[in-house]
PDB file of C-alpha atoms and ligand atoms in Angstrom:
ATOM      1  CA  UNK A   1     -43.082  -2.907 -12.820  1.00 61.00           C
ATOM      2  CA  UNK A   2     -39.494  -3.327 -14.100  1.00 68.00           C
ATOM      3  CA  UNK A   3     -37.738  -6.633 -13.477  1.00 67.00           C
ATOM      4  CA  UNK A   4     -35.134  -4.934 -11.325  1.00 67.00           C
ATOM      5  CA  UNK A   5     -37.542  -3.960  -8.564  1.00 84.00           C
ATOM      6  CA  UNK A   6     -38.805  -7.503  -7.961  1.00 93.00           C
ATOM      7  CA  UNK A   7     -38.011  -9.600  -4.910  1.00 97.00           C
ATOM      8  CA  UNK A   8     -38.187 -13.299  -5.709  1.00 98.00           C
ATOM      9  CA  UNK A   9     -38.109 -16.230  -3.289  1.00 98.00           C
ATOM     10  CA  UNK A  10     -36.308 -19.308  -4.589  1.00 98.00           C
ATOM     11  CA  UNK A  11     -37.121 -22.679  -3.046  1.00 98.00           C
ATOM     12  CA  UNK A  12     -33.648 -23.790  -1.941  1.00 98.00           C
ATOM     13  CA  UNK A  13     -34.133 -27.286  -0.525  1.00 98.00           C
ATOM     14  CA  UNK A  14     -32.535 -29.261  -3.346  1.00 97.00           C
ATOM     15  CA  UNK A  15     -31.757 -28.993  -7.042  1.00 97.00           C
ATOM     16  CA  UNK A  16     -30.437 -26.107  -9.120  1.00 97.00           C
ATOM     17  CA  UNK A  17     -31.783 -23.170  -7.149  1.00 98.00           C
ATOM     18  CA  UNK A  18     -28.433 -21.312  -7.278  1.00 98.00           C
ATOM     19  CA  UNK A  19     -28.624 -21.081 -11.083  1.00 98.00           C
ATOM     20  CA  UNK A  20     -32.094 -19.522 -10.849  1.00 98.00           C
ATOM     21  CA  UNK A  21     -30.768 -16.995  -8.352  1.00 98.00           C
ATOM     22  CA  UNK A  22     -27.971 -16.052 -10.761  1.00 98.00           C
ATOM     23  CA  UNK A  23     -30.398 -15.611 -13.678  1.00 97.00           C
ATOM     24  CA  UNK A  24     -32.742 -13.449 -11.595  1.00 98.00           C
ATOM     25  CA  UNK A  25     -29.870 -11.391 -10.183  1.00 97.00           C
ATOM     26  CA  UNK A  26     -28.478 -10.872 -13.697  1.00 97.00           C
ATOM     27  CA  UNK A  27     -31.777  -9.118 -14.477  1.00 96.00           C
ATOM     28  CA  UNK A  28     -31.415  -6.971 -11.368  1.00 96.00           C
ATOM     29  CA  UNK A  29     -34.030  -8.739  -9.263  1.00 97.00           C
ATOM     30  CA  UNK A  30     -33.444  -9.352  -5.579  1.00 97.00           C
ATOM     31  CA  UNK A  31     -33.542 -12.989  -4.432  1.00 98.00           C
ATOM     32  CA  UNK A  32     -34.053 -14.722  -1.120  1.00 98.00           C
ATOM     33  CA  UNK A  33     -33.958 -18.418  -0.295  1.00 98.00           C
ATOM     34  CA  UNK A  34     -36.784 -20.475   1.172  1.00 98.00           C
ATOM     35  CA  UNK A  35     -35.196 -23.183   3.331  1.00 98.00           C
ATOM     36  CA  UNK A  36     -37.461 -23.326   6.386  1.00 98.00           C
ATOM     37  CA  UNK A  37     -40.949 -22.275   7.439  1.00 98.00           C
ATOM     38  CA  UNK A  38     -39.749 -19.020   9.058  1.00 98.00           C
ATOM     39  CA  UNK A  39     -38.454 -17.846   5.636  1.00 98.00           C
ATOM     40  CA  UNK A  40     -42.064 -17.556   4.488  1.00 98.00           C
ATOM     41  CA  UNK A  41     -42.628 -14.550   6.739  1.00 97.00           C
ATOM     42  CA  UNK A  42     -40.270 -12.534   4.527  1.00 97.00           C
ATOM     43  CA  UNK A  43     -41.713 -10.268   1.889  1.00 96.00           C
ATOM     44  CA  UNK A  44     -41.559 -11.466  -1.745  1.00 98.00           C
ATOM     45  CA  UNK A  45     -43.355 -10.921  -5.057  1.00 97.00           C
ATOM     46  CA  UNK A  46     -42.977 -14.363  -6.597  1.00 98.00           C
ATOM     47  CA  UNK A  47     -41.576 -17.847  -6.099  1.00 98.00           C
ATOM     48  CA  UNK A  48     -39.248 -20.037  -8.172  1.00 98.00           C
ATOM     49  CA  UNK A  49     -39.395 -23.814  -7.822  1.00 98.00           C
ATOM     50  CA  UNK A  50     -36.212 -25.231  -9.380  1.00 98.00           C
ATOM     51  CA  UNK A  51     -35.377 -28.489 -11.102  1.00 97.00           C
ATOM     52  CA  UNK A  52     -34.029 -31.389  -9.095  1.00 97.00           C
ATOM     53  CA  UNK A  53     -35.879 -34.479  -7.908  1.00 96.00           C
ATOM     54  CA  UNK A  54     -39.583 -33.942  -7.358  1.00 97.00           C
ATOM     55  CA  UNK A  55     -39.859 -36.876  -4.916  1.00 97.00           C
ATOM     56  CA  UNK A  56     -37.034 -35.497  -2.742  1.00 97.00           C
ATOM     57  CA  UNK A  57     -38.360 -31.939  -2.864  1.00 98.00           C
ATOM     58  CA  UNK A  58     -41.884 -33.156  -2.117  1.00 98.00           C
ATOM     59  CA  UNK A  59     -40.655 -35.008   0.963  1.00 98.00           C
ATOM     60  CA  UNK A  60     -38.484 -32.118   2.215  1.00 98.00           C
ATOM     61  CA  UNK A  61     -41.352 -29.649   1.721  1.00 98.00           C
ATOM     62  CA  UNK A  62     -43.526 -31.772   3.996  1.00 98.00           C
ATOM     63  CA  UNK A  63     -40.808 -32.599   6.551  1.00 98.00           C
ATOM     64  CA  UNK A  64     -39.974 -28.901   6.909  1.00 98.00           C
ATOM     65  CA  UNK A  65     -43.634 -27.814   7.213  1.00 98.00           C
ATOM     66  CA  UNK A  66     -43.335 -25.730   4.054  1.00 98.00           C
ATOM     67  CA  UNK A  67     -45.837 -27.696   2.010  1.00 98.00           C
ATOM     68  CA  UNK A  68     -49.197 -26.515   3.412  1.00 98.00           C
ATOM     69  CA  UNK A  69     -48.346 -22.791   3.677  1.00 98.00           C
ATOM     70  CA  UNK A  70     -46.835 -22.728   0.187  1.00 98.00           C
ATOM     71  CA  UNK A  71     -49.798 -24.563  -1.325  1.00 98.00           C
ATOM     72  CA  UNK A  72     -52.063 -22.009   0.316  1.00 98.00           C
ATOM     73  CA  UNK A  73     -50.043 -19.096  -1.115  1.00 98.00           C
ATOM     74  CA  UNK A  74     -49.992 -20.709  -4.577  1.00 98.00           C
ATOM     75  CA  UNK A  75     -53.722 -21.298  -4.590  1.00 97.00           C
ATOM     76  CA  UNK A  76     -54.222 -17.656  -3.581  1.00 97.00           C
ATOM     77  CA  UNK A  77     -52.295 -16.546  -6.698  1.00 97.00           C
ATOM     78  CA  UNK A  78     -48.656 -16.178  -5.663  1.00 98.00           C
ATOM     79  CA  UNK A  79     -46.746 -15.813  -8.985  1.00 98.00           C
ATOM     80  CA  UNK A  80     -44.600 -18.893  -9.557  1.00 98.00           C
ATOM     81  CA  UNK A  81     -42.038 -20.049 -12.105  1.00 98.00           C
ATOM     82  CA  UNK A  82     -41.372 -23.789 -11.974  1.00 98.00           C
ATOM     83  CA  UNK A  83     -38.809 -25.745 -13.977  1.00 98.00           C
ATOM     84  CA  UNK A  84     -38.696 -29.495 -14.572  1.00 98.00           C
ATOM     85  CA  UNK A  85     -39.124 -31.094 -11.112  1.00 98.00           C
ATOM     86  CA  UNK A  86     -40.905 -27.846 -10.178  1.00 98.00           C
ATOM     87  CA  UNK A  87     -43.407 -28.473 -12.974  1.00 98.00           C
ATOM     88  CA  UNK A  88     -44.044 -31.947 -11.519  1.00 98.00           C
ATOM     89  CA  UNK A  89     -44.653 -30.390  -8.083  1.00 98.00           C
ATOM     90  CA  UNK A  90     -47.268 -28.031  -9.551  1.00 98.00           C
ATOM     91  CA  UNK A  91     -49.044 -30.600 -11.757  1.00 98.00           C
ATOM     92  CA  UNK A  92     -52.594 -31.588 -10.903  1.00 98.00           C
ATOM     93  CA  UNK A  93     -52.044 -35.094 -12.297  1.00 98.00           C
ATOM     94  CA  UNK A  94     -48.901 -37.251 -12.593  1.00 97.00           C
ATOM     95  CA  UNK A  95     -49.477 -40.073 -15.067  1.00 96.00           C
ATOM     96  CA  UNK A  96     -46.885 -42.490 -13.716  1.00 90.00           C
ATOM     97  CA  UNK A  97     -46.607 -41.622 -10.034  1.00 90.00           C
ATOM     98  CA  UNK A  98     -49.305 -41.952  -7.345  1.00 91.00           C
ATOM     99  CA  UNK A  99     -47.781 -39.004  -5.458  1.00 93.00           C
ATOM    100  CA  UNK A 100     -49.254 -35.540  -5.920  1.00 96.00           C
ATOM    101  CA  UNK A 101     -47.861 -32.323  -4.565  1.00 98.00           C
ATOM    102  CA  UNK A 102     -49.193 -28.750  -4.898  1.00 98.00           C
ATOM    103  CA  UNK A 103     -51.557 -29.798  -7.705  1.00 98.00           C
ATOM    104  CA  UNK A 104     -52.415 -26.185  -8.585  1.00 98.00           C
ATOM    105  CA  UNK A 105     -51.576 -26.326 -12.325  1.00 98.00           C
ATOM    106  CA  UNK A 106     -54.165 -27.983 -14.554  1.00 98.00           C
ATOM    107  CA  UNK A 107     -51.829 -30.314 -16.469  1.00 98.00           C
ATOM    108  CA  UNK A 108     -51.019 -34.004 -16.550  1.00 98.00           C
ATOM    109  CA  UNK A 109     -47.279 -34.756 -16.602  1.00 98.00           C
ATOM    110  CA  UNK A 110     -45.261 -37.909 -17.113  1.00 96.00           C
ATOM    111  CA  UNK A 111     -41.916 -38.087 -15.322  1.00 95.00           C
ATOM    112  CA  UNK A 112     -38.666 -38.920 -17.142  1.00 88.00           C
ATOM    113  CA  UNK A 113     -40.726 -39.013 -20.296  1.00 88.00           C
ATOM    114  CA  UNK A 114     -38.099 -38.586 -22.964  1.00 81.00           C
ATOM    115  CA  UNK A 115     -36.559 -42.012 -22.409  1.00 70.00           C
ATOM    116  CA  UNK A 116     -32.954 -43.021 -22.312  1.00 65.00           C
ATOM    117  CA  UNK A 117     -31.965 -41.730 -25.730  1.00 64.00           C
ATOM    118  CA  UNK A 118     -33.420 -38.301 -25.229  1.00 67.00           C
ATOM    119  CA  UNK A 119     -32.971 -38.252 -21.436  1.00 80.00           C
ATOM    120  CA  UNK A 120     -30.945 -35.067 -21.620  1.00 90.00           C
ATOM    121  CA  UNK A 121     -30.787 -32.896 -24.698  1.00 92.00           C
ATOM    122  CA  UNK A 122     -30.544 -29.347 -25.934  1.00 94.00           C
ATOM    123  CA  UNK A 123     -32.751 -27.689 -28.493  1.00 95.00           C
ATOM    124  CA  UNK A 124     -33.860 -24.246 -29.614  1.00 96.00           C
ATOM    125  CA  UNK A 125     -37.457 -23.369 -30.163  1.00 96.00           C
ATOM    126  CA  UNK A 126     -40.255 -20.852 -29.921  1.00 97.00           C
ATOM    127  CA  UNK A 127     -41.450 -19.559 -26.574  1.00 98.00           C
ATOM    128  CA  UNK A 128     -44.610 -17.507 -27.006  1.00 97.00           C
ATOM    129  CA  UNK A 129     -43.800 -14.839 -29.608  1.00 95.00           C
ATOM    130  CA  UNK A 130     -40.031 -15.401 -29.438  1.00 96.00           C
ATOM    131  CA  UNK A 131     -38.109 -17.642 -31.807  1.00 95.00           C
ATOM    132  CA  UNK A 132     -34.887 -19.478 -31.218  1.00 95.00           C
ATOM    133  CA  UNK A 133     -34.964 -19.688 -27.444  1.00 97.00           C
ATOM    134  CA  UNK A 134     -32.342 -22.161 -26.112  1.00 96.00           C
ATOM    135  CA  UNK A 135     -33.773 -25.002 -24.014  1.00 96.00           C
ATOM    136  CA  UNK A 136     -31.934 -27.591 -21.973  1.00 96.00           C
ATOM    137  CA  UNK A 137     -33.843 -30.762 -21.009  1.00 95.00           C
ATOM    138  CA  UNK A 138     -32.523 -33.018 -18.231  1.00 95.00           C
ATOM    139  CA  UNK A 139     -34.531 -36.166 -17.488  1.00 94.00           C
ATOM    140  CA  UNK A 140     -37.494 -33.948 -18.176  1.00 95.00           C
ATOM    141  CA  UNK A 141     -41.171 -34.648 -17.643  1.00 96.00           C
ATOM    142  CA  UNK A 142     -43.541 -34.281 -20.560  1.00 95.00           C
ATOM    143  CA  UNK A 143     -46.846 -32.455 -20.401  1.00 98.00           C
ATOM    144  CA  UNK A 144     -49.306 -35.099 -21.552  1.00 96.00           C
ATOM    145  CA  UNK A 145     -52.374 -32.876 -21.464  1.00 97.00           C
ATOM    146  CA  UNK A 146     -53.366 -29.399 -20.349  1.00 98.00           C
ATOM    147  CA  UNK A 147     -56.731 -28.023 -19.226  1.00 98.00           C
ATOM    148  CA  UNK A 148     -58.703 -25.371 -21.106  1.00 97.00           C
ATOM    149  CA  UNK A 149     -57.385 -22.525 -18.939  1.00 97.00           C
ATOM    150  CA  UNK A 150     -53.761 -23.356 -19.695  1.00 98.00           C
ATOM    151  CA  UNK A 151     -51.839 -21.514 -22.442  1.00 98.00           C
ATOM    152  CA  UNK A 152     -49.085 -23.444 -24.206  1.00 98.00           C
ATOM    153  CA  UNK A 153     -45.994 -21.249 -24.732  1.00 98.00           C
ATOM    154  CA  UNK A 154     -43.563 -23.859 -26.089  1.00 98.00           C
ATOM    155  CA  UNK A 155     -43.713 -27.322 -27.595  1.00 97.00           C
ATOM    156  CA  UNK A 156     -41.257 -30.028 -28.595  1.00 94.00           C
ATOM    157  CA  UNK A 157     -42.244 -32.924 -30.847  1.00 91.00           C
ATOM    158  CA  UNK A 158     -45.818 -31.648 -30.692  1.00 92.00           C
ATOM    159  CA  UNK A 159     -46.038 -31.898 -26.920  1.00 94.00           C
ATOM    160  CA  UNK A 160     -46.237 -28.795 -24.731  1.00 97.00           C
ATOM    161  CA  UNK A 161     -43.029 -28.028 -22.845  1.00 98.00           C
ATOM    162  CA  UNK A 162     -43.897 -24.636 -21.339  1.00 98.00           C
ATOM    163  CA  UNK A 163     -47.280 -23.493 -20.086  1.00 98.00           C
ATOM    164  CA  UNK A 164     -48.912 -20.654 -18.262  1.00 98.00           C
ATOM    165  CA  UNK A 165     -52.092 -20.673 -16.225  1.00 98.00           C
ATOM    166  CA  UNK A 166     -52.700 -17.244 -14.724  1.00 98.00           C
ATOM    167  CA  UNK A 167     -49.792 -16.535 -12.419  1.00 98.00           C
ATOM    168  CA  UNK A 168     -48.279 -19.991 -12.795  1.00 98.00           C
ATOM    169  CA  UNK A 169     -45.497 -20.400 -15.378  1.00 98.00           C
ATOM    170  CA  UNK A 170     -44.015 -23.878 -15.712  1.00 98.00           C
ATOM    171  CA  UNK A 171     -41.678 -25.619 -18.108  1.00 98.00           C
ATOM    172  CA  UNK A 172     -40.110 -29.017 -18.622  1.00 98.00           C
ATOM    173  CA  UNK A 173     -36.717 -27.538 -19.540  1.00 97.00           C
ATOM    174  CA  UNK A 174     -34.140 -25.432 -17.692  1.00 97.00           C
ATOM    175  CA  UNK A 175     -33.722 -21.793 -18.812  1.00 96.00           C
ATOM    176  CA  UNK A 176     -31.649 -21.161 -15.672  1.00 94.00           C
ATOM    177  CA  UNK A 177     -28.764 -23.240 -17.038  1.00 94.00           C
ATOM    178  CA  UNK A 178     -28.256 -20.947 -20.034  1.00 92.00           C
ATOM    179  CA  UNK A 179     -27.214 -17.343 -20.460  1.00 92.00           C
ATOM    180  CA  UNK A 180     -30.426 -16.360 -22.285  1.00 95.00           C
ATOM    181  CA  UNK A 181     -32.545 -14.787 -19.533  1.00 96.00           C
ATOM    182  CA  UNK A 182     -35.644 -13.945 -21.587  1.00 97.00           C
ATOM    183  CA  UNK A 183     -37.874 -16.463 -19.804  1.00 98.00           C
ATOM    184  CA  UNK A 184     -36.870 -15.182 -16.369  1.00 98.00           C
ATOM    185  CA  UNK A 185     -37.537 -11.658 -17.610  1.00 97.00           C
ATOM    186  CA  UNK A 186     -40.963 -12.784 -18.862  1.00 97.00           C
ATOM    187  CA  UNK A 187     -41.668 -14.173 -15.383  1.00 98.00           C
ATOM    188  CA  UNK A 188     -40.568 -10.979 -13.653  1.00 97.00           C
ATOM    189  CA  UNK A 189     -42.330  -8.573 -15.994  1.00 96.00           C
ATOM    190  CA  UNK A 190     -45.406 -10.449 -17.190  1.00 96.00           C
ATOM    191  CA  UNK A 191     -46.275 -13.039 -14.541  1.00 97.00           C
ATOM    192  CA  UNK A 192     -45.368 -11.084 -11.371  1.00 96.00           C
ATOM    193  CA  UNK A 193     -47.723  -8.244 -12.228  1.00 84.00           C
TER     194      UNK A 193
HETATM  195  N1  LIG B   1     -36.625 -36.429 -13.305  1.00 67.97           N
HETATM  196  C1  LIG B   1     -36.808 -35.481 -12.256  1.00 67.97           C
HETATM  197  C2  LIG B   1     -38.086 -35.776 -11.455  1.00 67.97           C
HETATM  198  O1  LIG B   1     -38.806 -36.654 -11.795  1.00 67.97           O
HETATM  199  C3  LIG B   1     -36.850 -34.076 -12.794  1.00 67.97           C
HETATM  200  C4  LIG B   1     -35.532 -33.745 -13.442  1.00 67.97           C
HETATM  201  C5  LIG B   1     -35.143 -32.296 -13.385  1.00 67.97           C
HETATM  202  O2  LIG B   1     -35.686 -31.491 -12.612  1.00 67.97           O
HETATM  203  N2  LIG B   1     -34.134 -31.951 -14.142  1.00 67.97           N
HETATM  204  O3  LIG B   1     -38.331 -35.125 -10.495  1.00 67.97           O
END
Protein backbone atom coordinates (compact mmCIF):
# COMPACT_ATOMS: atom_id res chain seq x y z
CA UNK A 1 0.00 0.00 0.00
CA UNK A 2 1.43 3.46 -0.82
CA UNK A 3 2.66 5.62 2.05
CA UNK A 4 0.03 8.23 1.32
CA UNK A 5 -2.92 6.03 2.25
CA UNK A 6 -1.64 5.23 5.75
CA UNK A 7 -3.14 6.55 8.96
CA UNK A 8 -0.55 6.70 11.72
CA UNK A 9 -1.10 7.34 15.43
CA UNK A 10 1.66 9.32 17.12
CA UNK A 11 2.06 9.04 20.88
CA UNK A 12 1.80 12.71 21.88
CA UNK A 13 2.38 12.75 25.64
CA UNK A 14 5.87 14.26 25.65
CA UNK A 15 8.91 14.62 23.43
CA UNK A 16 9.24 15.40 19.73
CA UNK A 17 5.99 13.95 18.44
CA UNK A 18 5.25 17.05 16.31
CA UNK A 19 8.38 16.44 14.20
CA UNK A 20 7.26 12.87 13.51
CA UNK A 21 3.86 14.16 12.43
CA UNK A 22 5.52 16.58 10.00
CA UNK A 23 7.71 13.83 8.50
CA UNK A 24 4.74 11.49 8.07
CA UNK A 25 2.56 14.25 6.62
CA UNK A 26 5.34 15.21 4.19
CA UNK A 27 4.99 11.68 2.78
CA UNK A 28 1.24 12.13 2.49
CA UNK A 29 0.27 9.95 5.44
CA UNK A 30 -2.55 10.97 7.74
CA UNK A 31 -1.65 11.39 11.43
CA UNK A 32 -3.61 11.41 14.66
CA UNK A 33 -2.40 11.99 18.20
CA UNK A 34 -2.68 9.57 21.10
CA UNK A 35 -3.07 11.65 24.27
CA UNK A 36 -5.69 9.74 26.27
CA UNK A 37 -7.24 6.29 26.42
CA UNK A 38 -10.27 7.29 24.30
CA UNK A 39 -7.91 8.09 21.38
CA UNK A 40 -7.20 4.37 21.08
CA UNK A 41 -10.69 3.72 19.75
CA UNK A 42 -9.77 5.61 16.57
CA UNK A 43 -8.73 3.66 13.52
CA UNK A 44 -5.00 3.57 12.67
CA UNK A 45 -2.51 1.40 10.79
CA UNK A 46 0.60 1.98 12.87
CA UNK A 47 2.03 3.80 15.88
CA UNK A 48 5.01 6.12 16.35
CA UNK A 49 6.66 6.42 19.75
CA UNK A 50 8.82 9.56 19.70
CA UNK A 51 12.01 10.57 21.47
CA UNK A 52 11.84 12.42 24.75
CA UNK A 53 12.36 11.05 28.25
CA UNK A 54 11.49 7.38 28.61
CA UNK A 55 10.91 7.68 32.38
CA UNK A 56 8.43 10.55 31.91
CA UNK A 57 6.65 8.84 29.02
CA UNK A 58 6.53 5.56 30.94
CA UNK A 59 4.89 7.29 33.90
CA UNK A 60 2.39 9.26 31.77
CA UNK A 61 1.45 6.10 29.84
CA UNK A 62 0.53 4.42 33.11
CA UNK A 63 -1.14 7.46 34.71
CA UNK A 64 -3.33 7.92 31.63
CA UNK A 65 -4.27 4.21 31.40
CA UNK A 66 -2.64 3.96 27.98
CA UNK A 67 0.05 1.49 28.98
CA UNK A 68 -1.87 -1.82 29.18
CA UNK A 69 -4.00 -1.35 26.03
CA UNK A 70 -1.00 -0.23 23.98
CA UNK A 71 1.15 -3.11 25.20
CA UNK A 72 -1.65 -5.46 24.20
CA UNK A 73 -1.86 -3.93 20.70
CA UNK A 74 1.93 -4.06 20.31
CA UNK A 75 2.13 -7.68 21.35
CA UNK A 76 -0.64 -8.47 18.84
CA UNK A 77 1.52 -7.00 16.03
CA UNK A 78 0.56 -3.34 15.71
CA UNK A 79 3.27 -1.83 13.44
CA UNK A 80 5.43 0.57 15.45
CA UNK A 81 8.29 2.96 14.77
CA UNK A 82 10.13 4.04 17.91
CA UNK A 83 12.94 6.58 18.18
CA UNK A 84 15.39 7.04 21.04
CA UNK A 85 13.24 7.14 24.22
CA UNK A 86 10.71 5.12 22.20
CA UNK A 87 13.34 2.43 21.67
CA UNK A 88 13.87 2.33 25.46
CA UNK A 89 10.11 1.91 25.97
CA UNK A 90 10.06 -1.08 23.60
CA UNK A 91 13.22 -2.79 24.92
CA UNK A 92 12.88 -6.10 26.71
CA UNK A 93 15.91 -5.32 28.90
CA UNK A 94 17.38 -2.01 30.12
CA UNK A 95 20.93 -2.53 31.35
CA UNK A 96 21.11 0.43 33.71
CA UNK A 97 17.52 0.99 34.80
CA UNK A 98 15.31 -1.36 36.84
CA UNK A 99 12.22 0.02 35.07
CA UNK A 100 10.77 -1.86 32.11
CA UNK A 101 8.00 -0.69 29.86
CA UNK A 102 6.39 -2.43 26.86
CA UNK A 103 9.26 -4.94 26.66
CA UNK A 104 8.11 -6.27 23.27
CA UNK A 105 11.41 -5.81 21.37
CA UNK A 106 14.09 -8.42 22.03
CA UNK A 107 17.01 -6.06 22.69
CA UNK A 108 19.01 -4.87 25.67
CA UNK A 109 19.57 -1.09 25.73
CA UNK A 110 21.70 1.19 27.86
CA UNK A 111 20.37 4.70 28.43
CA UNK A 112 22.46 7.82 27.74
CA UNK A 113 25.14 5.47 26.52
CA UNK A 114 27.29 7.75 24.41
CA UNK A 115 28.63 9.70 27.38
CA UNK A 116 29.19 13.38 27.76
CA UNK A 117 31.48 13.87 24.79
CA UNK A 118 29.23 12.11 22.34
CA UNK A 119 25.97 12.94 24.16
CA UNK A 120 24.55 14.58 21.07
CA UNK A 121 26.06 14.18 17.64
CA UNK A 122 25.29 13.91 13.96
CA UNK A 123 26.55 11.29 11.58
CA UNK A 124 25.70 9.70 8.24
CA UNK A 125 25.60 5.99 7.75
CA UNK A 126 24.00 2.98 6.14
CA UNK A 127 20.43 2.00 6.92
CA UNK A 128 19.63 -1.39 5.41
CA UNK A 129 20.50 -1.15 1.71
CA UNK A 130 20.77 2.66 1.72
CA UNK A 131 24.02 4.56 2.14
CA UNK A 132 24.57 8.00 3.53
CA UNK A 133 21.45 8.34 5.64
CA UNK A 134 21.67 11.34 8.03
CA UNK A 135 21.30 10.45 11.72
CA UNK A 136 20.95 12.75 14.68
CA UNK A 137 21.71 11.31 18.14
CA UNK A 138 20.54 13.14 21.28
CA UNK A 139 21.47 11.58 24.62
CA UNK A 140 20.81 8.34 22.82
CA UNK A 141 20.60 4.83 24.22
CA UNK A 142 22.83 2.15 22.77
CA UNK A 143 21.64 -1.30 21.79
CA UNK A 144 23.91 -3.57 23.81
CA UNK A 145 22.59 -6.83 22.41
CA UNK A 146 19.81 -8.08 20.17
CA UNK A 147 18.02 -11.44 20.06
CA UNK A 148 18.20 -13.87 17.14
CA UNK A 149 14.91 -12.65 15.63
CA UNK A 150 16.11 -9.05 15.43
CA UNK A 151 17.57 -7.63 12.19
CA UNK A 152 20.16 -4.88 12.53
CA UNK A 153 19.58 -2.12 9.95
CA UNK A 154 22.17 0.43 11.12
CA UNK A 155 25.24 0.50 13.32
CA UNK A 156 27.58 3.12 14.75
CA UNK A 157 30.97 2.22 16.21
CA UNK A 158 30.06 -1.43 15.73
CA UNK A 159 26.96 -1.23 17.88
CA UNK A 160 23.47 -1.54 16.39
CA UNK A 161 21.57 1.74 16.23
CA UNK A 162 18.50 0.67 14.24
CA UNK A 163 16.72 -2.67 14.40
CA UNK A 164 13.64 -4.40 13.15
CA UNK A 165 11.81 -7.34 14.67
CA UNK A 166 8.73 -8.15 12.61
CA UNK A 167 6.49 -5.12 12.75
CA UNK A 168 8.64 -3.29 15.27
CA UNK A 169 11.16 -0.76 13.91
CA UNK A 170 13.29 1.05 16.47
CA UNK A 171 16.31 3.30 16.39
CA UNK A 172 18.56 5.17 18.79
CA UNK A 173 18.69 8.27 16.57
CA UNK A 174 16.10 10.78 15.35
CA UNK A 175 15.19 10.68 11.63
CA UNK A 176 12.25 12.99 12.38
CA UNK A 177 14.59 15.93 13.03
CA UNK A 178 15.98 15.87 9.49
CA UNK A 179 14.51 16.47 6.06
CA UNK A 180 15.46 13.00 4.77
CA UNK A 181 12.23 11.01 5.14
CA UNK A 182 13.45 7.65 3.84
CA UNK A 183 13.15 5.90 7.20
CA UNK A 184 9.58 7.11 7.71
CA UNK A 185 8.80 5.94 4.19
CA UNK A 186 10.34 2.54 5.01
CA UNK A 187 8.06 2.35 8.06
CA UNK A 188 4.97 3.27 6.06
CA UNK A 189 5.67 1.03 3.09
CA UNK A 190 7.56 -1.93 4.52
CA UNK A 191 6.61 -2.24 8.19
CA UNK A 192 2.91 -1.23 8.01
CA UNK A 193 2.10 -3.95 5.51
N1 LIG B 1 17.96 9.96 27.27
C1 LIG B 1 16.57 9.79 27.03
C2 LIG B 1 15.99 8.64 27.87
O1 LIG B 1 16.71 7.99 28.55
C3 LIG B 1 16.30 9.54 25.57
C4 LIG B 1 16.72 10.74 24.77
C5 LIG B 1 15.94 10.97 23.51
O2 LIG B 1 14.84 10.43 23.30
N2 LIG B 1 16.44 11.86 22.68
O3 LIG B 1 14.83 8.43 27.84
